[in-house]
């Protein structure tokens, strides 16, 4: 019988032809977003195994090895209030909409921050900035 990790790996291999983020790149991305939390008004998350759009909560009070770890984050992803552990490889993409309930979000500045930390697979237009983990 396959364990959960093997099942998740098989699902990713079956559904996607490319993976663009590893755990190290995820940690760098989360750290950069936390350090620039004042720019992040809303961040949406889609997992590989369903179509629900969840929220990645970034408020600046997150700490490495307390909220986000080597392979996962804890209580940072909600839909809307069901926090728990999220493996980075569970995430298909994260999205920063330009327009949020709290007002406009400067996705060009967020894109600049992401580009400054490394090469990420991005999709951007005037409506949103999406970081692709699996395609």
JSON list of C-alpha atoms in Angstrom, two decimals:
[
{"chain": "A", "resi": 1, "resn": "UNK", "atom": "CA", "xyz": [0.00, 0.00, 0.00]},
{"chain": "A", "resi": 2, "resn": "UNK", "atom": "CA", "xyz": [1.35, 3.44, -0.95]},
{"chain": "A", "resi": 3, "resn": "UNK", "atom": "CA", "xyz": [1.89, 6.01, 1.74]},
{"chain": "A", "resi": 4, "resn": "UNK", "atom": "CA", "xyz": [0.53, 9.55, 1.39]},
{"chain": "A", "resi": 5, "resn": "UNK", "atom": "CA", "xyz": [3.82, 10.96, 0.05]},
{"chain": "A", "resi": 6, "resn": "UNK", "atom": "CA", "xyz": [4.02, 8.30, -2.67]},
{"chain": "A", "resi": 7, "resn": "UNK", "atom": "CA", "xyz": [0.38, 8.93, -3.63]},
{"chain": "A", "resi": 8, "resn": "UNK", "atom": "CA", "xyz": [1.00, 12.68, -3.88]},
{"chain": "A", "resi": 9, "resn": "UNK", "atom": "CA", "xyz": [4.12, 12.13, -6.01]},
{"chain": "A", "resi": 10, "resn": "UNK", "atom": "CA", "xyz": [2.18, 9.79, -8.32]},
{"chain": "A", "resi": 11, "resn": "UNK", "atom": "CA", "xyz": [-0.66, 12.31, -8.66]},
{"chain": "A", "resi": 12, "resn": "UNK", "atom": "CA", "xyz": [1.77, 15.11, -9.54]},
{"chain": "A", "resi": 13, "resn": "UNK", "atom": "CA", "xyz": [3.54, 12.93, -12.10]},
{"chain": "A", "resi": 14, "resn": "UNK", "atom": "CA", "xyz": [0.20, 11.92, -13.65]},
{"chain": "A", "resi": 15, "resn": "UNK", "atom": "CA", "xyz": [-1.34, 15.42, -13.82]},
{"chain": "A", "resi": 16, "resn": "UNK", "atom": "CA", "xyz": [1.62, 17.66, -14.65]},
{"chain": "A", "resi": 17, "resn": "UNK", "atom": "CA", "xyz": [4.44, 17.61, -17.18]},
{"chain": "A", "resi": 18, "resn": "UNK", "atom": "CA", "xyz": [6.68, 20.03, -15.29]},
{"chain": "A", "resi": 19, "resn": "UNK", "atom": "CA", "xyz": [7.48, 21.08, -11.75]},
{"chain": "A", "resi": 20, "resn": "UNK", "atom": "CA", "xyz": [9.22, 24.41, -11.22]},
{"chain": "A", "resi": 21, "resn": "UNK", "atom": "CA", "xyz": [9.60, 24.82, -7.45]},
{"chain": "A", "resi": 22, "resn": "UNK", "atom": "CA", "xyz": [11.50, 22.75, -4.93]},
{"chain": "A", "resi": 23, "resn": "UNK", "atom": "CA", "xyz": [11.35, 23.11, -1.15]},
{"chain": "A", "resi": 24, "resn": "UNK", "atom": "CA", "xyz": [14.36, 25.48, -1.07]},
{"chain": "A", "resi": 25, "resn": "UNK", "atom": "CA", "xyz": [12.77, 27.84, -3.58]},
{"chain": "A", "resi": 26, "resn": "UNK", "atom": "CA", "xyz": [9.49, 27.74, -1.64]},
{"chain": "A", "resi": 27, "resn": "UNK", "atom": "CA", "xyz": [11.26, 28.72, 1.59]},
{"chain": "A", "resi": 28, "resn": "UNK", "atom": "CA", "xyz": [13.04, 31.61, -0.18]},
{"chain": "A", "resi": 29, "resn": "UNK", "atom": "CA", "xyz": [9.73, 32.76, -1.65]},
{"chain": "A", "resi": 30, "resn": "UNK", "atom": "CA", "xyz": [7.86, 32.58, 1.67]},
{"chain": "A", "resi": 31, "resn": "UNK", "atom": "CA", "xyz": [10.71, 34.40, 3.45]},
{"chain": "A", "resi": 32, "resn": "UNK", "atom": "CA", "xyz": [10.70, 37.19, 0.84]},
{"chain": "A", "resi": 33, "resn": "UNK", "atom": "CA", "xyz": [6.91, 37.55, 1.06]},
{"chain": "A", "resi": 34, "resn": "UNK", "atom": "CA", "xyz": [7.04, 37.70, 4.87]},
{"chain": "A", "resi": 35, "resn": "UNK", "atom": "CA", "xyz": [9.81, 40.34, 4.73]},
{"chain": "A", "resi": 36, "resn": "UNK", "atom": "CA", "xyz": [7.65, 42.39, 2.34]},
{"chain": "A", "resi": 37, "resn": "UNK", "atom": "CA", "xyz": [4.30, 41.57, 3.92]},
{"chain": "A", "resi": 38, "resn": "UNK", "atom": "CA", "xyz": [3.04, 45.14, 3.63]},
{"chain": "A", "resi": 39, "resn": "UNK", "atom": "CA", "xyz": [2.77, 44.59, -0.16]},
{"chain": "A", "resi": 40, "resn": "UNK", "atom": "CA", "xyz": [0.80, 41.34, 0.14]},
{"chain": "A", "resi": 41, "resn": "UNK", "atom": "CA", "xyz": [-2.86, 42.11, 0.66]},
{"chain": "A", "resi": 42, "resn": "UNK", "atom": "CA", "xyz": [-4.11, 38.81, -0.76]},
{"chain": "A", "resi": 43, "resn": "UNK", "atom": "CA", "xyz": [-2.49, 35.62, -1.96]},
{"chain": "A", "resi": 44, "resn": "UNK", "atom": "CA", "xyz": [-4.56, 32.77, -3.37]},
{"chain": "A", "resi": 45, "resn": "UNK", "atom": "CA", "xyz": [-3.44, 29.13, -3.44]},
{"chain": "A", "resi": 46, "resn": "UNK", "atom": "CA", "xyz": [-4.54, 26.16, -5.53]},
{"chain": "A", "resi": 47, "resn": "UNK", "atom": "CA", "xyz": [-3.56, 22.62, -4.57]},
{"chain": "A", "resi": 48, "resn": "UNK", "atom": "CA", "xyz": [-2.75, 19.87, -7.07]},
{"chain": "A", "resi": 49, "resn": "UNK", "atom": "CA", "xyz": [-5.59, 17.59, -5.95]},
{"chain": "A", "resi": 50, "resn": "UNK", "atom": "CA", "xyz": [-8.67, 19.84, -6.08]},
{"chain": "A", "resi": 51, "resn": "UNK", "atom": "CA", "xyz": [-10.08, 23.04, -7.56]},
{"chain": "A", "resi": 52, "resn": "UNK", "atom": "CA", "xyz": [-10.66, 25.02, -4.36]},
{"chain": "A", "resi": 53, "resn": "UNK", "atom": "CA", "xyz": [-9.01, 28.41, -4.15]},
{"chain": "A", "resi": 54, "resn": "UNK", "atom": "CA", "xyz": [-7.57, 28.91, -0.69]},
{"chain": "A", "resi": 55, "resn": "UNK", "atom": "CA", "xyz": [-5.71, 31.79, 0.91]},
{"chain": "A", "resi": 56, "resn": "UNK", "atom": "CA", "xyz": [-2.06, 31.98, 1.89]},
{"chain": "A", "resi": 57, "resn": "UNK", "atom": "CA", "xyz": [-1.91, 34.22, 4.93]},
{"chain": "A", "resi": 58, "resn": "UNK", "atom": "CA", "xyz": [1.11, 36.53, 5.10]},
{"chain": "A", "resi": 59, "resn": "UNK", "atom": "CA", "xyz": [1.00, 39.14, 7.86]},
{"chain": "A", "resi": 60, "resn": "UNK", "atom": "CA", "xyz": [4.69, 39.55, 8.70]},
{"chain": "A", "resi": 61, "resn": "UNK", "atom": "CA", "xyz": [4.60, 37.53, 11.91]},
{"chain": "A", "resi": 62, "resn": "UNK", "atom": "CA", "xyz": [5.65, 34.25, 10.29]},
{"chain": "A", "resi": 63, "resn": "UNK", "atom": "CA", "xyz": [9.00, 32.71, 11.19]},
{"chain": "A", "resi": 64, "resn": "UNK", "atom": "CA", "xyz": [11.11, 30.03, 9.60]},
{"chain": "A", "resi": 65, "resn": "UNK", "atom": "CA", "xyz": [11.09, 26.85, 11.71]},
{"chain": "A", "resi": 66, "resn": "UNK", "atom": "CA", "xyz": [7.98, 28.09, 13.50]},
{"chain": "A", "resi": 67, "resn": "UNK", "atom": "CA", "xyz": [5.45, 28.73, 10.68]},
{"chain": "A", "resi": 68, "resn": "UNK", "atom": "CA", "xyz": [7.31, 27.42, 7.65]},
{"chain": "A", "resi": 69, "resn": "UNK", "atom": "CA", "xyz": [9.81, 24.61, 7.58]},
{"chain": "A", "resi": 70, "resn": "UNK", "atom": "CA", "xyz": [12.04, 22.55, 5.27]},
{"chain": "A", "resi": 71, "resn": "UNK", "atom": "CA", "xyz": [9.20, 20.84, 3.38]},
{"chain": "A", "resi": 72, "resn": "UNK", "atom": "CA", "xyz": [5.96, 22.36, 4.66]},
{"chain": "A", "resi": 73, "resn": "UNK", "atom": "CA", "xyz": [4.20, 25.28, 6.27]},
{"chain": "A", "resi": 74, "resn": "UNK", "atom": "CA", "xyz": [1.83, 25.21, 9.20]},
{"chain": "A", "resi": 75, "resn": "UNK", "atom": "CA", "xyz": [-1.44, 27.15, 9.54]},
{"chain": "A", "resi": 76, "resn": "UNK", "atom": "CA", "xyz": [-0.60, 29.55, 6.71]},
{"chain": "A", "resi": 77, "resn": "UNK", "atom": "CA", "xyz": [-3.10, 28.16, 4.17]},
{"chain": "A", "resi": 78, "resn": "UNK", "atom": "CA", "xyz": [-6.81, 28.43, 4.93]},
{"chain": "A", "resi": 79, "resn": "UNK", "atom": "CA", "xyz": [-10.16, 27.96, 3.24]},
{"chain": "A", "resi": 80, "resn": "UNK", "atom": "CA", "xyz": [-11.26, 30.08, 4.94]},
{"chain": "A", "resi": 81, "resn": "UNK", "atom": "CA", "xyz": [-10.55, 28.87, 8.50]},
{"chain": "A", "resi": 82, "resn": "UNK", "atom": "CA", "xyz": [-9.18, 25.33, 8.34]},
{"chain": "A", "resi": 83, "resn": "UNK", "atom": "CA", "xyz": [-5.47, 25.73, 9.11]},
{"chain": "A", "resi": 84, "resn": "UNK", "atom": "CA", "xyz": [-3.11, 22.80, 9.17]},
{"chain": "A", "resi": 85, "resn": "UNK", "atom": "CA", "xyz": [0.05, 21.45, 7.57]},
{"chain": "A", "resi": 86, "resn": "UNK", "atom": "CA", "xyz": [0.68, 22.08, 3.86]},
{"chain": "A", "resi": 87, "resn": "UNK", "atom": "CA", "xyz": [3.50, 20.40, 1.99]},
{"chain": "A", "resi": 88, "resn": "UNK", "atom": "CA", "xyz": [5.01, 22.76, -0.56]},
{"chain": "A", "resi": 89, "resn": "UNK", "atom": "CA", "xyz": [4.66, 20.13, -3.28]},
{"chain": "A", "resi": 90, "resn": "UNK", "atom": "CA", "xyz": [0.87, 20.12, -2.71]},
{"chain": "A", "resi": 91, "resn": "UNK", "atom": "CA", "xyz": [0.65, 23.64, -4.15]},
{"chain": "A", "resi": 92, "resn": "UNK", "atom": "CA", "xyz": [0.02, 23.95, -7.89]},
{"chain": "A", "resi": 93, "resn": "UNK", "atom": "CA", "xyz": [0.26, 27.75, -7.91]},
{"chain": "A", "resi": 94, "resn": "UNK", "atom": "CA", "xyz": [-0.10, 30.89, -5.85]},
{"chain": "A", "resi": 95, "resn": "UNK", "atom": "CA", "xyz": [-1.75, 34.00, -7.23]},
{"chain": "A", "resi": 96, "resn": "UNK", "atom": "CA", "xyz": [-1.63, 37.67, -6.30]},
{"chain": "A", "resi": 97, "resn": "UNK", "atom": "CA", "xyz": [-4.71, 39.45, -7.70]},
{"chain": "A", "resi": 98, "resn": "UNK", "atom": "CA", "xyz": [-4.21, 43.11, -8.59]},
{"chain": "A", "resi": 99, "resn": "UNK", "atom": "CA", "xyz": [-7.60, 44.02, -7.13]},
{"chain": "A", "resi": 100, "resn": "UNK", "atom": "CA", "xyz": [-8.55, 42.80, -3.65]},
{"chain": "A", "resi": 101, "resn": "UNK", "atom": "CA", "xyz": [-11.23, 43.56, -1.09]},
{"chain": "A", "resi": 102, "resn": "UNK", "atom": "CA", "xyz": [-8.63, 45.64, 0.76]},
{"chain": "A", "resi": 103, "resn": "UNK", "atom": "CA", "xyz": [-7.84, 47.69, -2.37]},
{"chain": "A", "resi": 104, "resn": "UNK", "atom": "CA", "xyz": [-5.28, 47.42, -5.13]},
{"chain": "A", "resi": 105, "resn": "UNK", "atom": "CA", "xyz": [-2.22, 45.23, -4.73]},
{"chain": "A", "resi": 106, "resn": "UNK", "atom": "CA", "xyz": [1.00, 46.32, -6.48]},
{"chain": "A", "resi": 107, "resn": "UNK", "atom": "CA", "xyz": [1.78, 43.12, -8.35]},
{"chain": "A", "resi": 108, "resn": "UNK", "atom": "CA", "xyz": [4.68, 44.75, -10.22]},
{"chain": "A", "resi": 109, "resn": "UNK", "atom": "CA", "xyz": [6.49, 45.30, -6.90]},
{"chain": "A", "resi": 110, "resn": "UNK", "atom": "CA", "xyz": [5.70, 41.75, -5.78]},
{"chain": "A", "resi": 111, "resn": "UNK", "atom": "CA", "xyz": [7.03, 40.48, -9.12]},
{"chain": "A", "resi": 112, "resn": "UNK", "atom": "CA", "xyz": [10.23, 42.50, -8.61]},
{"chain": "A", "resi": 113, "resn": "UNK", "atom": "CA", "xyz": [10.74, 40.95, -5.17]},
{"chain": "A", "resi": 114, "resn": "UNK", "atom": "CA", "xyz": [10.22, 37.44, -6.56]},
{"chain": "A", "resi": 115, "resn": "UNK", "atom": "CA", "xyz": [12.59, 38.07, -9.49]},
{"chain": "A", "resi": 116, "resn": "UNK", "atom": "CA", "xyz": [15.25, 39.38, -7.08]},
{"chain": "A", "resi": 117, "resn": "UNK", "atom": "CA", "xyz": [15.40, 36.06, -5.17]},
{"chain": "A", "resi": 118, "resn": "UNK", "atom": "CA", "xyz": [15.70, 33.74, -8.16]},
{"chain": "A", "resi": 119, "resn": "UNK", "atom": "CA", "xyz": [14.19, 32.23, -11.27]},
{"chain": "A", "resi": 120, "resn": "UNK", "atom": "CA", "xyz": [10.51, 31.42, -10.82]},
{"chain": "A", "resi": 121, "resn": "UNK", "atom": "CA", "xyz": [7.90, 30.37, -13.37]},
{"chain": "A", "resi": 122, "resn": "UNK", "atom": "CA", "xyz": [5.57, 33.38, -13.48]},
{"chain": "A", "resi": 123, "resn": "UNK", "atom": "CA", "xyz": [2.42, 34.33, -15.37]},
{"chain": "A", "resi": 124, "resn": "UNK", "atom": "CA", "xyz": [1.54, 38.01, -15.20]},
{"chain": "A", "resi": 125, "resn": "UNK", "atom": "CA", "xyz": [-0.97, 40.37, -16.72]},
{"chain": "A", "resi": 126, "resn": "UNK", "atom": "CA", "xyz": [-2.80, 43.47, -15.49]},
{"chain": "A", "resi": 127, "resn": "UNK", "atom": "CA", "xyz": [-5.19, 41.32, -13.41]},
{"chain": "A", "resi": 128, "resn": "UNK", "atom": "CA", "xyz": [-2.79, 39.10, -11.46]},
{"chain": "A", "resi": 129, "resn": "UNK", "atom": "CA", "xyz": [0.64, 37.62, -10.87]},
{"chain": "A", "resi": 130, "resn": "UNK", "atom": "CA", "xyz": [0.82, 33.85, -10.61]},
{"chain": "A", "resi": 131, "resn": "UNK", "atom": "CA", "xyz": [3.77, 31.77, -9.39]},
{"chain": "A", "resi": 132, "resn": "UNK", "atom": "CA", "xyz": [3.56, 28.34, -11.01]},
{"chain": "A", "resi": 133, "resn": "UNK", "atom": "CA", "xyz": [4.80, 25.29, -9.11]},
{"chain": "A", "resi": 134, "resn": "UNK", "atom": "CA", "xyz": [3.37, 22.60, -11.41]},
{"chain": "A", "resi": 135, "resn": "UNK", "atom": "CA", "xyz": [2.14, 22.85, -14.99]}
]
